[in-house]
XYZ file of C-alpha atoms in Angstrom:
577
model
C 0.000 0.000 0.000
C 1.200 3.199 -0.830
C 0.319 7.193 0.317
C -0.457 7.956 -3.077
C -2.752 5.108 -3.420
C -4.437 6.952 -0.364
C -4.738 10.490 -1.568
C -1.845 11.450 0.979
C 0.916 12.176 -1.264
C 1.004 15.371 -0.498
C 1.106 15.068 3.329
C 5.027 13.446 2.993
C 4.145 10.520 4.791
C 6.166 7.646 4.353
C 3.668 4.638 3.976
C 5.381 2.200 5.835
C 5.216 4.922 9.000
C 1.323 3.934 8.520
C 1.392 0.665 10.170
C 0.854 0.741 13.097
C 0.609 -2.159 16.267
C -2.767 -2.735 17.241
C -2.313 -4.050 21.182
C -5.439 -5.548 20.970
C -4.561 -8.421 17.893
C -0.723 -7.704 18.278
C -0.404 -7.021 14.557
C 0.370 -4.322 12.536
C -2.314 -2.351 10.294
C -2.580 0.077 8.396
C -4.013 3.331 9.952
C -4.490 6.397 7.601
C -4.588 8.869 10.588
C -1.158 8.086 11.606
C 0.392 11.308 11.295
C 3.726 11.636 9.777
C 6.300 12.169 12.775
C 8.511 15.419 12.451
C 12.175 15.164 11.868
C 14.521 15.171 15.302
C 17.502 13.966 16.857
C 17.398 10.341 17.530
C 16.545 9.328 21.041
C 18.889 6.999 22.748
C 18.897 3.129 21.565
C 16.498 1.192 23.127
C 15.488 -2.242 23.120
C 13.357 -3.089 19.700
C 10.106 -4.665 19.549
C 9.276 -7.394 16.788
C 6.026 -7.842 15.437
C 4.650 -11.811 17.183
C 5.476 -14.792 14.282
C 2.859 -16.659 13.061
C 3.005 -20.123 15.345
C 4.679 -23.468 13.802
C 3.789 -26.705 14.540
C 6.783 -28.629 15.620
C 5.884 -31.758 13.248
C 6.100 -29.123 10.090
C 8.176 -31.209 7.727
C 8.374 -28.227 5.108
C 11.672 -27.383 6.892
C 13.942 -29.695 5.601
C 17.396 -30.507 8.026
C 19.460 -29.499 5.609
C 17.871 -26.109 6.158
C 17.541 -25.408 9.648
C 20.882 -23.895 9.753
C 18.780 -20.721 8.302
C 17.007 -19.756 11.291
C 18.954 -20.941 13.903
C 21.817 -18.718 12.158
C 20.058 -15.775 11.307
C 20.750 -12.451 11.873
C 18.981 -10.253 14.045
C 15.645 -9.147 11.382
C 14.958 -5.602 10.852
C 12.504 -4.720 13.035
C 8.525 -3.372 12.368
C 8.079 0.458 12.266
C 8.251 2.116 16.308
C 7.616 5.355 17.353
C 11.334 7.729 17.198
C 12.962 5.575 15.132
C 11.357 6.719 11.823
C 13.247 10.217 11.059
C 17.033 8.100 11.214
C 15.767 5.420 9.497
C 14.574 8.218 6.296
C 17.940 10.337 7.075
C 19.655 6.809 6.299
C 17.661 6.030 3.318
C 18.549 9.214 1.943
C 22.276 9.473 2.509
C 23.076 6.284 2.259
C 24.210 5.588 5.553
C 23.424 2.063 7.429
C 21.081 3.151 10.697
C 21.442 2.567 14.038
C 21.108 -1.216 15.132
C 18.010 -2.152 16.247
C 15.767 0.185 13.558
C 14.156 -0.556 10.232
C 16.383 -0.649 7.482
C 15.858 1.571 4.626
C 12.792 0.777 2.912
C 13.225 -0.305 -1.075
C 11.954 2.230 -3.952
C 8.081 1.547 -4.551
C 6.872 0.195 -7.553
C 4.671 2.530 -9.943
C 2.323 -0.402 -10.410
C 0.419 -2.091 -8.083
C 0.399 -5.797 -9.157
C 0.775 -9.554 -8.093
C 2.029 -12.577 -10.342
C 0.716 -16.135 -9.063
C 2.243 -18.750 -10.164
C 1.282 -22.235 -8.529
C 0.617 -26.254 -9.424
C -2.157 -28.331 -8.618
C -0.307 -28.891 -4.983
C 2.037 -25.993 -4.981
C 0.973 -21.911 -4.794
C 3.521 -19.348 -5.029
C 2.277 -15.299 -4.273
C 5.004 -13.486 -5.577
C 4.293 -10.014 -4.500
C 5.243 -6.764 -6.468
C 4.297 -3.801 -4.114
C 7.140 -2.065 -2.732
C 7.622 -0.506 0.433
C 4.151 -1.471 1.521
C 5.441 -5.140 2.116
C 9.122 -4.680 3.156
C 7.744 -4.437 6.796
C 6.727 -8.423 5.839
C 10.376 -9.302 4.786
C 11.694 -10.835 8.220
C 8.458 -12.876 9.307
C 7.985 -14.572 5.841
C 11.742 -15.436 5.574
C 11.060 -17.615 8.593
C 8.131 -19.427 6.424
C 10.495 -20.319 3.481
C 12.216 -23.800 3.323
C 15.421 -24.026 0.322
C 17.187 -26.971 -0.938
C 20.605 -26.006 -2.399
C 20.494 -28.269 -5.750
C 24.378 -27.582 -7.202
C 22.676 -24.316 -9.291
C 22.026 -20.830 -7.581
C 21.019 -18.585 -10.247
C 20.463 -15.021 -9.867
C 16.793 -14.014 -8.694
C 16.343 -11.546 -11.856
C 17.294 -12.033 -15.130
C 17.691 -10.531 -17.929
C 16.314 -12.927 -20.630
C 13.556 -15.422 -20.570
C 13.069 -17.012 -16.919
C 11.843 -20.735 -16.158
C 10.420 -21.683 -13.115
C 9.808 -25.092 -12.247
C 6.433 -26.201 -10.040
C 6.408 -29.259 -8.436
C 3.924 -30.406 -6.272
C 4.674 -33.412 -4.040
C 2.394 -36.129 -3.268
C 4.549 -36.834 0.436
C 2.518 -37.891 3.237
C 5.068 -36.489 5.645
C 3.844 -33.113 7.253
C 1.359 -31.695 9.100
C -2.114 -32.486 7.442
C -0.781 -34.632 5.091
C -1.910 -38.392 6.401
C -4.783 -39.146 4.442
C -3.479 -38.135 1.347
C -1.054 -39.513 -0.978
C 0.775 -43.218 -0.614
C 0.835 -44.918 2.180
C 5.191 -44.412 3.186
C 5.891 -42.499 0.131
C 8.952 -40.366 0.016
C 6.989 -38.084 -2.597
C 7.275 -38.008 -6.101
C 6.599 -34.960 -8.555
C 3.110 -35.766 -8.584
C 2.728 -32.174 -10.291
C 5.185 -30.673 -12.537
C 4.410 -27.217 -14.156
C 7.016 -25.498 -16.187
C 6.583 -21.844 -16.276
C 8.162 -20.011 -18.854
C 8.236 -16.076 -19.158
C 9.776 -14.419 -22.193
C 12.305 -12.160 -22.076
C 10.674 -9.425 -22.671
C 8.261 -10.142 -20.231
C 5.185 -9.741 -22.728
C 3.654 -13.181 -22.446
C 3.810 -16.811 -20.054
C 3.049 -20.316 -21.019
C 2.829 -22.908 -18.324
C 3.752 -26.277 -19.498
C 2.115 -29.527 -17.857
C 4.108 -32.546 -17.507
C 1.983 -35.665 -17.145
C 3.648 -37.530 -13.769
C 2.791 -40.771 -16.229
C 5.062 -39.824 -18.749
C 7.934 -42.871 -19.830
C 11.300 -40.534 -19.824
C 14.802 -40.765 -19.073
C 16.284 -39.134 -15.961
C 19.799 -37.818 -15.833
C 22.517 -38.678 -13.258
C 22.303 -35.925 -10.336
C 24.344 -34.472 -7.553
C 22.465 -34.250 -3.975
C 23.426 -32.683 -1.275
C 23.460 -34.892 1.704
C 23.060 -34.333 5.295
C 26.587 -33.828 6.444
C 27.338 -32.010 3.520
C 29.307 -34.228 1.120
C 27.711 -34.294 -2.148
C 26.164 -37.871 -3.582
C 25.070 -38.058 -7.505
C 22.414 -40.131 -8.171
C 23.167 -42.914 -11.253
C 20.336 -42.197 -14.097
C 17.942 -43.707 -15.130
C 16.338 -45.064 -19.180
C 12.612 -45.682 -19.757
C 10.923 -44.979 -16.435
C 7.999 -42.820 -15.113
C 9.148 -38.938 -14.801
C 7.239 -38.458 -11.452
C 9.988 -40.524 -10.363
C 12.779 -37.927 -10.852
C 11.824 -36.410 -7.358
C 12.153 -39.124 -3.900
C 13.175 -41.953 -5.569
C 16.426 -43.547 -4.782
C 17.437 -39.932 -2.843
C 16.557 -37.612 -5.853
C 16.133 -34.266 -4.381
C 13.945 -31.100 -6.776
C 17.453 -30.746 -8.737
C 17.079 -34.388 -10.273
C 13.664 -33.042 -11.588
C 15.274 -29.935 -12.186
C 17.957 -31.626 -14.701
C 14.901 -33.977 -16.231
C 13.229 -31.218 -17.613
C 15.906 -29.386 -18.978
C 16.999 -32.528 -20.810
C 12.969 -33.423 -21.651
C 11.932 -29.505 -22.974
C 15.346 -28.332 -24.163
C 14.442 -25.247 -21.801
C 17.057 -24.246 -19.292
C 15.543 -23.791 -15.746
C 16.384 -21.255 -13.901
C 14.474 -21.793 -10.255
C 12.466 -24.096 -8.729
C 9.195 -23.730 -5.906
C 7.847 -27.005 -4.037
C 5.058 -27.931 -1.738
C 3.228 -30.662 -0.492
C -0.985 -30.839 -0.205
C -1.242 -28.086 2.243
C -0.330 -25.280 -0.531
C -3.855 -25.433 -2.333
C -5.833 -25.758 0.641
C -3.962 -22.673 2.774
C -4.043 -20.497 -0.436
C -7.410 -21.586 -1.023
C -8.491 -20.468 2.250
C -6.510 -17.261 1.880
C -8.137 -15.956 -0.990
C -11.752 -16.829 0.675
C -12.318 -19.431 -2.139
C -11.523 -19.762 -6.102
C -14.401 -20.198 -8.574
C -14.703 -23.574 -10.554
C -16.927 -25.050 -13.465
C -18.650 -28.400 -13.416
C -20.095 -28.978 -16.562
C -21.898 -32.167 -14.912
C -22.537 -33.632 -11.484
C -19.175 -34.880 -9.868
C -19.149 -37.510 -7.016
C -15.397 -38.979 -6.713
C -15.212 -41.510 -4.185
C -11.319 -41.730 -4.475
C -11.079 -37.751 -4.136
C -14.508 -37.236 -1.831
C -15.461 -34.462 -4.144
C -18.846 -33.880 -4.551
C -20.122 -31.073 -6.742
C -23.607 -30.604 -8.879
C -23.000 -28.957 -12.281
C -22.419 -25.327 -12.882
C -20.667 -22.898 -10.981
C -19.278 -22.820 -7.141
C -16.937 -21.658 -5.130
C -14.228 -23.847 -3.442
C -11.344 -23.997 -0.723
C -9.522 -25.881 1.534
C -9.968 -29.272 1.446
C -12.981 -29.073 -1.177
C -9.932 -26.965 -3.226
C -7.580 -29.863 -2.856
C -10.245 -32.404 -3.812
C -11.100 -30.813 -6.913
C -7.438 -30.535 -8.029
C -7.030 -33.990 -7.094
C -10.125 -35.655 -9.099
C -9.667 -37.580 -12.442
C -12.000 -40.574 -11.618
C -15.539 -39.174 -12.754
C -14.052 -36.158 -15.115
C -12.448 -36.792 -18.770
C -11.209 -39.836 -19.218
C -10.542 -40.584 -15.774
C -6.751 -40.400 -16.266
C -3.758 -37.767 -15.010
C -4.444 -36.294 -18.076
C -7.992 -35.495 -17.558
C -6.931 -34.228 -13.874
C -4.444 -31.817 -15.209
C -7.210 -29.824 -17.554
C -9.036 -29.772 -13.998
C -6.084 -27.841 -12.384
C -5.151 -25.511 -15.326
C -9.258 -24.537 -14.608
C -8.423 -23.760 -11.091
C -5.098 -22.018 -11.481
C -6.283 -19.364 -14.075
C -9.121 -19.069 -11.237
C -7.310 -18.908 -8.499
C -4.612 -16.196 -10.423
C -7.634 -14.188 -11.412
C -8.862 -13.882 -7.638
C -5.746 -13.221 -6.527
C -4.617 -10.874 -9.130
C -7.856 -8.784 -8.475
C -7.830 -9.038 -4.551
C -4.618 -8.801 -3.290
C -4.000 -5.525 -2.933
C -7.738 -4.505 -1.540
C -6.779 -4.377 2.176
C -3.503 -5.163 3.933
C -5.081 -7.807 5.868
C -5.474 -9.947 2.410
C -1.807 -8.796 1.748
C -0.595 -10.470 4.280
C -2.744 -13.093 5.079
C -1.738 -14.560 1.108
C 1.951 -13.860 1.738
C 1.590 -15.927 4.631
C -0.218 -18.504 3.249
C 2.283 -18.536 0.133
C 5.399 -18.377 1.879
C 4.694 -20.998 4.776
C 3.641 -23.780 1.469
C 7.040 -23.060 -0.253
C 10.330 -24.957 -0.960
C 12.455 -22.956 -3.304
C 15.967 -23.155 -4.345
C 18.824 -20.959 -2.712
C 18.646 -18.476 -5.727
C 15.432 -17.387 -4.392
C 15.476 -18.695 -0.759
C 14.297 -15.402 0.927
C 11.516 -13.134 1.131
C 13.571 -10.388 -0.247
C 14.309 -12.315 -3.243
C 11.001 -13.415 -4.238
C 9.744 -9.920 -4.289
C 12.398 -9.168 -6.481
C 11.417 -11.921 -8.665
C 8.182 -10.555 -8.161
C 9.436 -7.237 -9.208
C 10.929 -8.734 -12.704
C 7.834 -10.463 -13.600
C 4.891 -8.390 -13.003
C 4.451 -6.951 -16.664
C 2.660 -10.317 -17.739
C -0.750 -9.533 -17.963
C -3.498 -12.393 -17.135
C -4.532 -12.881 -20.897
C -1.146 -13.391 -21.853
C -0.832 -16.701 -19.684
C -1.160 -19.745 -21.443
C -1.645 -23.293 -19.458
C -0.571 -26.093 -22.204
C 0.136 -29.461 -21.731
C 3.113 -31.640 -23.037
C 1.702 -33.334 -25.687
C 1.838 -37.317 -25.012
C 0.497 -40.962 -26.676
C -0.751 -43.818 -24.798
C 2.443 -46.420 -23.940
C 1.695 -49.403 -26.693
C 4.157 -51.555 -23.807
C 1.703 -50.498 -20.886
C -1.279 -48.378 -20.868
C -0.717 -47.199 -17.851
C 2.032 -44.850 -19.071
C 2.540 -42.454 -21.950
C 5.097 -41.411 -23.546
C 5.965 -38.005 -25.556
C 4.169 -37.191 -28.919
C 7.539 -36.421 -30.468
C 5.480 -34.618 -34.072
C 3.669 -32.205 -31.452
C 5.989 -32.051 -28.770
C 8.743 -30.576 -30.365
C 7.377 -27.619 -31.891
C 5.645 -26.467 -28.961
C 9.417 -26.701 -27.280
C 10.897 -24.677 -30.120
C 7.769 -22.595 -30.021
C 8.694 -21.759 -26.299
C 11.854 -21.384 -26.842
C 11.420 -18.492 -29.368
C 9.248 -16.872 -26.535
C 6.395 -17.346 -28.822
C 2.894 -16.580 -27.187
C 0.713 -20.064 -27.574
C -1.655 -18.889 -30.085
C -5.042 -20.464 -31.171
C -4.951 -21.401 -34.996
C -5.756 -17.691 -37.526
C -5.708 -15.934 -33.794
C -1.822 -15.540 -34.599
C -0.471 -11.688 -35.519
C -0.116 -10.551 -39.187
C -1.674 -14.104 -40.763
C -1.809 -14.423 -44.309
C -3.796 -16.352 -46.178
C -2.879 -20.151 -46.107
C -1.635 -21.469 -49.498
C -3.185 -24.029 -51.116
C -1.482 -27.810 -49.623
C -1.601 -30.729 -51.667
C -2.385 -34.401 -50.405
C 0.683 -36.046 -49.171
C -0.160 -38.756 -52.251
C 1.166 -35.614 -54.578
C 4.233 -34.459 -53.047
C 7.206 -35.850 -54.773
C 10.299 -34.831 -53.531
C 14.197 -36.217 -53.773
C 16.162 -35.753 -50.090
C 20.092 -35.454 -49.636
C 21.953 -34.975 -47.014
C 23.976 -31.567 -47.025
C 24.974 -31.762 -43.310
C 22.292 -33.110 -41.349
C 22.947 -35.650 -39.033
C 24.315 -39.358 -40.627
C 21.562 -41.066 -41.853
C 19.370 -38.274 -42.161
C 18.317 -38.557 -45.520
C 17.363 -41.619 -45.150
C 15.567 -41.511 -41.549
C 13.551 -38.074 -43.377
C 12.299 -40.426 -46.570
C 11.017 -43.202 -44.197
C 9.130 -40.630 -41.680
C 7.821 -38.879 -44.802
C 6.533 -42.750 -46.121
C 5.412 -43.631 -42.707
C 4.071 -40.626 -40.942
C 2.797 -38.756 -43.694
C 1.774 -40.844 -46.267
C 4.220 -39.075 -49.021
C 5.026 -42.334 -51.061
C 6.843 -40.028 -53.599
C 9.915 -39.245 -51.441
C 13.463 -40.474 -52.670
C 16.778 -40.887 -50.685
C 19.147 -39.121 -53.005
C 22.003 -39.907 -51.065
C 24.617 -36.926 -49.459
C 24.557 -33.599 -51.349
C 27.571 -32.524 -53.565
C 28.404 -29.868 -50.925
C 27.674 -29.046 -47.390
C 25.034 -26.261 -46.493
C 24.957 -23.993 -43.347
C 20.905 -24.291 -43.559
C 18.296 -26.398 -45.160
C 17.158 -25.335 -48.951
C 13.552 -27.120 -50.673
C 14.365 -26.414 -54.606
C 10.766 -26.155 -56.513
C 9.148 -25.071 -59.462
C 6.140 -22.600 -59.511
C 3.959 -25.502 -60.785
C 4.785 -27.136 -57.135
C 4.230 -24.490 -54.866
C 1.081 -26.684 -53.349
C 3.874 -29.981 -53.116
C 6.324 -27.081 -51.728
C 3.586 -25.896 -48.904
C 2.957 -29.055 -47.722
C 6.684 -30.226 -47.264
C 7.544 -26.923 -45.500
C 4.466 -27.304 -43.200
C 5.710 -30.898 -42.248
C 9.001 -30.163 -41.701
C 8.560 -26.735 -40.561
C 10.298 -24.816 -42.518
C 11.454 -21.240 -42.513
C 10.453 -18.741 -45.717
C 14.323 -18.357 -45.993
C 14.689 -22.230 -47.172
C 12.321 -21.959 -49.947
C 13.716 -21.438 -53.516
C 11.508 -21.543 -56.439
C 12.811 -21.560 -59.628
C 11.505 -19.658 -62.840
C 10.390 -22.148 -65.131
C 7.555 -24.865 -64.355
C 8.531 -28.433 -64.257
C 7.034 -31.934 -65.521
C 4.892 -33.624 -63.972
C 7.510 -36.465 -62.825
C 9.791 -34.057 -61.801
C 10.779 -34.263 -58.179
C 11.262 -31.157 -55.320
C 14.880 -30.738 -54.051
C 15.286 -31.181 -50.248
C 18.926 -30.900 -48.867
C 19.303 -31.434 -45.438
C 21.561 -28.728 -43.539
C 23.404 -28.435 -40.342
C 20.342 -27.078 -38.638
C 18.569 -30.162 -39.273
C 18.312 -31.649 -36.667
C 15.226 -34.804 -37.274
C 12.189 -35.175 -39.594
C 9.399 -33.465 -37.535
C 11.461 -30.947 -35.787
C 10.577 -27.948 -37.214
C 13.621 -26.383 -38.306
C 11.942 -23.075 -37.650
C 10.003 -22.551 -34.508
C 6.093 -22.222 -35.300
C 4.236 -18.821 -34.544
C 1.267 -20.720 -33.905
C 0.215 -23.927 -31.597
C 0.154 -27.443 -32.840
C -2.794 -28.384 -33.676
C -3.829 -31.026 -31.021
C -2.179 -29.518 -28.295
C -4.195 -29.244 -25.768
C -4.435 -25.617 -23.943
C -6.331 -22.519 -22.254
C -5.963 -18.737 -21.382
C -5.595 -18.145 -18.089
C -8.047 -15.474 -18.675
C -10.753 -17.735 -20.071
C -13.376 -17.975 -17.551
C -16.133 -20.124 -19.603
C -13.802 -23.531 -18.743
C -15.983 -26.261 -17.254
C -14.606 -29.428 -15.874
C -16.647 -32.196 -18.671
């Protein structure tokens, strides 16, 4: 909260001389008739007062042992606003000067924009707040909420290009209010896995579902053990990805390091919580909106809901993100759709609401920082807002939930495993920082030229330095996967190209459409000749070095996949089906 925001700007009061300790609740609140104290000579030090913690149960597994060193280290936190302390504390913010022990630190430039960024998982919800001064008061108290795993990788809390943030929600029973949910002994897997990508110019988000079901291979990783040696992990081929997180010791960096090797995305921090995130956020937000589009009654979740509209929270909240049995299909899949519903909700309420009264401030911070496990890159308050800070220019319609495209396992239908022709465009797509776009909803579209049937396209492929065998693995997906029974190996190409170059006549320009749109090709590879050519005739293809594999697009797409399944975050006509 700011003076400004108040009409006082004009008064000089500093807004975080506005809270104010209210003996009767033994918090601090906002009062607008605090008058702004006049400038004078310090009075002598005296003891300082510290607003009361929130209470922690003793049994509160979020703080890991590796991480108790924090608090039990930490150094004396800057203390709330007092009465005669305020004038050295703004003589020190203004010169520069570090003030007298015992007094509030300088408070942080405020933001010109009022604004909070949510990003969370079906178990995990992260309030990054991007207010200023009006929350620095906060910084102390919610550093005592955060739990941090150091994973090998500290990377700077702000960046300056694209940022990745990696979600994963737990399905550990350990921790207080966690018994009933979850497997019996479990050490927790990453039940749910959301990759959140923001470009670098901070213009747009897309938040990537992983399926926990998914058949993937996970890298070899170095933990950090109790006594603090360092243990890596061996990997592992061919098994489930929820399994990157508590199996065999894997800590969040062995998820971490899946996903990077998985998306091709490098990730830059990570947030984790356990079943307790959606149902204290829930409850700190007074309840998110949800859609049933028919009557649910889960008996494996306990959720119970007639169609249409209603609002949920704590452990309704948690049921509804855990359903799959009576919505979709009834698989992960099905249940993910159902939490990409309730997280463009619950952003919507809390983008809206947070900033209406300090109370609902700092009951969400609380609720936000108490569910979190981050990494040490953004293991304190202080940090997050800063994060906060970076992020805030992403506007709600310009968050897009999408996930990983995936086929059913033909070697056990209980698993999936990636759809390779869809998957890898929307990576490349991400990786450009391209918004997820619905198909003719993209910028500047042209008109689509004509395609012809795959029967049509004849085309001769050599290898000008693509990968060995490419030539050959490009003719047999173009047989196989697309039907084009006219393609030729042509064997390697008399000299090596930089890029790939399709060589066609104006007569094949529908052949020439269709190829690029298969292989996804850029304009800049497309050369058509002047003269038309006979009907037998077959379209050049020469494989360069930034070939990588047939269905890769070699350019990244400005549109999504078709068949890749994803929603606006702003979209509020989504009903669970």
């Amino acid at each position: 909260m700011d003076a400004q925001g108040r009409g006082r700007a004009g008064d000089n009061v500093d807004p975080a001389d506005q809270w104010v300790l209210n003996p009767s609740t033994g918090k601090y609140e906002l009062r607008l008739d605090a008058a702004p104290e006049p400038a004078a000579p310090d009075p002598a030090p005296r003891r300082s007062r510290r607003a009361p913690a929130a209470p922690q149960s003793d049994t509160d597994t979020r703080e890991l042992p590796t991480q108790r060193n924090r608090r039990d280290a930490a150094a004396s936190p800057d203390d709330p606003p007092r009465p005669g302390g305020r004038a050295a504390a703004r003589k020190a913010a203004r010169t520069g000067t570090a003030a007298a022990s015992g007094r509030r630190k300088p408070k942080p430039k405020k933001s010109g924009k009022k604004k909070a960024v949510l990003w969370t998982s079906g178990v995990l919800g992260f309030v990054v707040l991007a207010g200023g001064g009006g929350v620095f008061y906060l910084y102390q108290q919610l550093n005592g909420n955060i739990a941090k795993v150091d994973v090998g990788i500290e990377n700077d809390a702000v960046s300056d290009g694209p940022v990745n943030i990696l979600i994963i929600g737990t399905d550990a029973r350990a921790g207080k209010g966690n018994e009933g949910y979850g497997d019996d002994g479990s050490v927790g897997h990453a039940d749910t896995t959301i990759l959140m990508h923001v470009s670098k110019d901070r213009t747009n988000a897309t938040a990537l579902s992983i399926p926990r079901d998914l058949i993937t291979s996970i890298p070899p990783c170095p933990t950090k053990q109790k006594d603090g040696s360092t243990k890596t992990v061996p990997g592992e081929s061919s098994v489930r990805f929820n399994t990157s997180l508590g199996q065999e010791g894997r800590d969040p960096g062995c998820t971490w390091r899946t996903v990077e090797t998985l998306t091709g995305l490098k990730v830059d921090h990570f947030m984790m919580a356990d079943f307790n995130a959606v149902k204290e956020l829930s409850e700190a937000v007074n309840g998110v909106e949800v859609c049933a589009a028919k009557d649910i009654n889960d008996p494996k979740s306990h959720l119970k809901l007639k169609a249409g509209r209603h609002i949920v929270k704590g452990e309704q909240a948690l049921a509804f993100v855990r359903t799959r049995h009576t919505v979709g299909f009834g698989s992960d899949l099905s249940r993910i759709e159902l939490q990409q519903q309730f997280l463009s909700s619950m952003i919507r309420k809390i983008k809206s609401d947070a900033f209406s009264s300090p109370s609902k401030l700092y009951g969400i911070s609380q609720a936000a920082t108490k569910a979190l496990t981050v990494d040490t890159g953004i293991g304190s308050a202080k940090k997050l807002v800063e994060l906060g800070n970076d992020l805030k220019q992403v506007d709600i319609d310009k968050i897009t939930f999408a996930t990983v495209p995936v086929l059913d396992n033909p070697q056990d239908r209980a698993t999936v495993i990636l759809d390779k022709s869809k998957a890898e465009p929307l990576f490349k797509m991400v990786q450009a920082d391209h918004m997820l776009a619905k198909k003719g909803k993209g910028k500047g579209k042209k008109a689509a030229v004509k395609k012809a049937p795959p029967e049509l396209v004849r085309v001769d492929v050599t290898n000008g330095g693509g990968p060995l065998g490419a030539a050959q693995e490009t003719v047999d997906w173009l047989q196989n996967a697309k039907a084009a029974k006219l393609s030729t190996n042509a064997g390697n190409a008399p000299a090596k190209l930089a890029t790939t170059r399709l060589e066609y006549a104006p007569n094949q320009a529908d052949q020439a459409a269709t190829l690029a749109d298969w292989l996804g090709l850029p304009k800049s590879a497309l050369k058509k000749s002047t003269a038309d050519a006979g009907d037998r005739v077959p379209m050049k293809l020469t494989l360069g070095k930034d070939f990588t594999a047939p269905g890769t697009p070699i350019e990244a797409p400005t549109e999504t996949p078709d068949g890749v399944q994803n929603v606006n975050a702003d979209d509020k006509s989504i009903c669970a089906k």
